[in-house]
């Protein structure tokens, strides 16, 4: 392995092969700004990535009060020193010249600079007015997947017990709410059963709609290293695109969009038919097997082959792969979560593990992944449509317990209905019953479906919008008040990744201008609103990150996500630690459910479950009779056809997704030169067959249109499934002429101009993968290729059709192999 | 014997109505996206019930009609759809939505009771075909009721407090 490499051209860097059951060696990736000599670094400040859900631990290099680079932390069990391209280059965006440095307020239709006092007074006085005139239901909060735990928790307390509103959700609704819902449906409680360490021991790794190479690049490095070592794992890939995962897969299935439930039911059918079952596990730890078996009895491979448009023989091979191994790890992401019947499909993957007894031991585990880096924190803190600490809003004793923690009367905490999910909040705003929306750290004007609708909601006069962000995003441009926020590296806080690993991210440099940490902004608001507990004391009793963390620990005590064994000092000492971490497990917990199902008991569970097809809530009585002893629940679901099917007018299925060089709405990655240049503009992927049939070629400018809207992009011809188009999402308008949306000279660019407003009824996660679209030629290409990268799933079908994606010297990154300094991998070191 | 035929007819009519009403509500509340999509899916269940009821009735030489189409009355549907889009920014349709959900719930509850009656009669007369029919369909009727109930429960706090 060479010592330095261009990590744009080679996103996953060099290999450090290792064998099954061995310890993944470390490799330290370091990127310093050009011209910065390592000896010039004055301090290395501990942190972890917030640009994807890996939770890669890193140190930030500081010289003369500026960030000058990053280095992976070799002591951390998550990434063992490695960093993905977004981690390596993304930090540069912090120092962009167009950072917001002062608050802005709208005067006579224009945003003008002001001071904090004026801006916050405006927000507080509008809040008070609305509370008096229209009640707490007129105020909503929509937050991010990129703040820290302390911030979400503070927001949850002030929204739920301060304002008393039921309307608080995160944009993690778009990424990860299906993961949470699927875990609740099966295990009665959220929380990832498995651990990334299971990749070291697995024999078969099944990736369902999970392009791990681009969404969690560091864990893909781990799989690549195992693939080159002794006794490599075999991969099952379910993805309609020719991803890197697909290229390395033993079996690759590319089903028609919206048919995941049919495919999974067939896998379950085959598993049961061949009696590849762990009957002891089923009877000891589950309920519902008979019904599941009955419901999938007719779901043969031939039946599914028809619906999914994949050969029945391939489905049988896939079933054999996952059905005969002794160590199966499955991972699931947006290809399932953002598609039709999201929760129903994700739950069938849980079912497969349960009936095969593949749970709770090294190499047998389940990872319902997160899209967003701190999604786990929104879930556990109750900033995403749950009550804090995985408490059950339908269980009065859970609410009373929470009220005790907050020292308020239980009635103060809205729990008459499930916390409002994001899509419903926008509907309430559209209808005028929500009159104030406070949006922190996210950009709905690009990331939500059907953007023309979202723009029309956000620009209503009667809606008062507060946007708290780093830049004047597309959403901020439509706001009434804009609050400049500090970000990662400029503030301290904890964050938890998809495998429950908690990291501490410390302040390395000062934020620009008057920008403030989100925590300080929320605390300032709480002070201005003078929120009180039931004894007249302040509702929020903390004033900095560490005291907020301590407050959260009290709220998490005795709950599944127990943090009581953690402190900032301990996180500094040991790097990442997996929750629960308490007296009994001071080193953290590698795997949940090693010893049976622990949180599904009717008195303990976070949710009584929902109907997977309709989303109807179950009540405690039903739950008790279904699952009196608190076992894992095998829940069947019938396949339903997608809500949009191709027709003459819109003959294509359309899917969207994230790629290795960009994240969220490119607010940061679009401002990191190496990442921006690697994928500077939106593109449209089409299959060779369809391109030939339509006489289209690489680089042609096309219009993709749906019933909702249209976008323009240059065509890339790839090995994608015929009949399907792919558009990378979250390209917006801030770097185009028009600012916040398409204009006379700016054609549509964001994928979400076209996507449908529809969501999974159980998880309420919007569907971004099941629209239909038409494709028309706008202009022949001039011979230059589309801006799509060649290094990833968007690689051209014919080699040489496009210049290889490279970063050149500006992307040179050191990579130094090292032993992993810890003998044992589990839990903390 | 006649009683069973009567119940089959009643149920057939009830499920036809429910299918029709679900589609109508789906169109009327196109801008309530969850209601729109789920109601459309649930109409499919009732249509299937209608089909199966007709099938079983045919074995008893009773002719019952086909299920209604997926969009029953084209012109009015378009008008309703337009109307729903015209009031997208207004709060009052919330009340109409609650009323519609309530009526769907009552209609499904009626069907549920009839399924119950049919299942009881089938048991008493040891008619396995009828029993099979009732036990295949009744659970989905109950799920339709649970859905309307959940929607009413979730939406009324906001809708009723904001008028
Ligand atoms: S890129 Fe968008 S949808 Fe994907 S994980 Fe991030 S915020 Fe979620």
Short mmCIF file of N, CA and C and ligand atoms in Angstrom, two decimals, chain A residues 51-53 86 142 144-146 171-176 215-216 333-334 338 370-373 375 442 447 656-659 662-666 729-730 752 765 768, ligand 1:
data_model
loop_
_atom_site.label_atom_id
_atom_site.label_comp_id
_atom_site.label_asym_id
_atom_site.label_seq_id
_atom_site.Cartn_x
_atom_site.Cartn_y
_atom_site.Cartn_z
N UNK A 51 -20.67 13.54 8.72
CA UNK A 51 -21.05 13.59 7.31
C UNK A 51 -21.62 12.27 6.79
N UNK A 52 -21.69 11.27 7.57
CA UNK A 52 -22.45 10.05 7.24
C UNK A 52 -22.55 9.26 8.53
N UNK A 53 -23.24 8.14 8.49
CA UNK A 53 -23.60 7.52 9.76
C UNK A 53 -22.57 6.51 10.27
N UNK A 86 -15.59 12.05 2.30
CA UNK A 86 -16.33 13.17 2.89
C UNK A 86 -15.68 13.64 4.19
N UNK A 142 -38.50 21.59 13.42
CA UNK A 142 -37.99 20.59 12.49
C UNK A 142 -36.48 20.66 12.53
N UNK A 144 -32.49 18.36 12.66
CA UNK A 144 -31.54 17.80 11.72
C UNK A 144 -31.15 16.38 12.08
N UNK A 145 -30.18 15.86 11.38
CA UNK A 145 -29.50 14.63 11.79
C UNK A 145 -28.03 14.95 11.96
N UNK A 146 -27.75 16.23 12.19
CA UNK A 146 -26.34 16.63 12.25
C UNK A 146 -25.98 17.50 13.45
N UNK A 171 -34.98 15.73 10.40
CA UNK A 171 -34.93 15.28 9.01
C UNK A 171 -34.45 13.84 8.95
N UNK A 172 -34.14 13.28 10.11
CA UNK A 172 -33.86 11.85 10.18
C UNK A 172 -35.11 11.07 9.78
N UNK A 173 -36.25 11.75 9.76
CA UNK A 173 -37.47 11.16 9.21
C UNK A 173 -37.24 10.69 7.77
N UNK A 174 -36.37 11.40 7.04
CA UNK A 174 -36.12 11.05 5.64
C UNK A 174 -35.14 9.91 5.51
N UNK A 175 -34.43 9.59 6.58
CA UNK A 175 -33.28 8.70 6.44
C UNK A 175 -33.43 7.44 7.23
N UNK A 176 -34.11 7.50 8.34
CA UNK A 176 -33.85 6.49 9.32
C UNK A 176 -35.06 6.12 10.13
N UNK A 215 -22.35 5.13 0.96
CA UNK A 215 -22.97 5.77 2.12
C UNK A 215 -22.17 5.57 3.40
N UNK A 216 -21.49 4.45 3.54
CA UNK A 216 -20.63 4.22 4.71
C UNK A 216 -19.27 3.71 4.23
N UNK A 333 -30.69 -0.21 4.09
CA UNK A 333 -30.73 1.26 4.05
C UNK A 333 -31.76 1.75 3.03
N UNK A 334 -31.50 2.91 2.47
CA UNK A 334 -32.56 3.67 1.77
C UNK A 334 -33.27 2.92 0.65
N UNK A 338 -36.64 4.07 1.80
CA UNK A 338 -37.29 5.15 1.03
C UNK A 338 -38.12 4.58 -0.11
N UNK A 370 -28.52 3.75 9.65
CA UNK A 370 -29.00 5.12 9.65
C UNK A 370 -28.41 5.84 8.45
N UNK A 371 -29.19 6.74 7.88
CA UNK A 371 -28.65 7.56 6.81
C UNK A 371 -27.86 8.73 7.35
N UNK A 372 -28.37 9.31 8.42
CA UNK A 372 -27.76 10.52 8.95
C UNK A 372 -26.84 10.16 10.12
N UNK A 373 -25.80 10.95 10.30
CA UNK A 373 -24.79 10.63 11.30
C UNK A 373 -25.32 10.62 12.73
N UNK A 375 -28.53 10.50 13.62
CA UNK A 375 -29.92 10.06 13.62
C UNK A 375 -30.25 9.33 14.92
N UNK A 442 -31.07 21.96 8.77
CA UNK A 442 -31.52 21.16 7.63
C UNK A 442 -32.16 22.04 6.58
N UNK A 447 -34.53 18.97 0.37
CA UNK A 447 -34.51 17.56 0.74
C UNK A 447 -35.89 16.91 0.84
N UNK A 656 -33.79 7.87 -6.63
CA UNK A 656 -32.81 8.91 -6.31
C UNK A 656 -31.91 8.39 -5.20
N UNK A 657 -30.78 9.03 -4.98
CA UNK A 657 -29.91 8.57 -3.90
C UNK A 657 -28.69 9.45 -3.72
N UNK A 658 -27.97 9.14 -2.69
CA UNK A 658 -26.76 9.87 -2.31
C UNK A 658 -25.56 9.18 -2.95
N UNK A 659 -24.49 9.87 -3.15
CA UNK A 659 -23.29 9.25 -3.72
C UNK A 659 -22.09 9.54 -2.82
N UNK A 662 -21.04 13.33 -2.08
CA UNK A 662 -21.88 14.40 -1.58
C UNK A 662 -22.77 13.91 -0.44
N UNK A 663 -23.19 14.88 0.35
CA UNK A 663 -23.97 14.56 1.53
C UNK A 663 -25.05 15.60 1.73
N UNK A 664 -26.19 15.11 2.21
CA UNK A 664 -27.34 15.97 2.47
C UNK A 664 -27.53 16.93 1.30
N UNK A 665 -27.72 18.21 1.52
CA UNK A 665 -28.02 19.08 0.38
C UNK A 665 -26.75 19.78 -0.11
N UNK A 666 -25.61 19.13 0.07
CA UNK A 666 -24.32 19.66 -0.41
C UNK A 666 -23.97 20.99 0.25
N UNK A 729 -29.71 12.78 -5.47
CA UNK A 729 -30.57 13.82 -4.91
C UNK A 729 -29.76 14.89 -4.22
N UNK A 730 -30.50 15.95 -3.83
CA UNK A 730 -29.91 16.97 -2.97
C UNK A 730 -28.93 17.89 -3.67
N UNK A 752 -35.72 16.26 -6.13
CA UNK A 752 -37.01 16.30 -5.45
C UNK A 752 -38.03 17.23 -6.09
N UNK A 765 -41.86 7.58 6.73
CA UNK A 765 -40.69 8.01 5.96
C UNK A 765 -41.12 8.27 4.52
N UNK A 768 -38.73 8.18 -1.77
CA UNK A 768 -37.99 8.88 -2.81
C UNK A 768 -37.62 7.95 -3.95
S1 LIG C 1 -28.45 12.34 2.21
FE1 LIG C 1 -30.51 13.09 2.73
S2 LIG C 1 -31.82 11.28 2.77
FE2 LIG C 1 -29.69 10.58 2.77
S3 LIG C 1 -29.15 10.28 4.80
FE3 LIG C 1 -28.61 12.35 4.32
S4 LIG C 1 -30.33 13.64 4.80
FE4 LIG C 1 -30.99 11.53 4.76
#
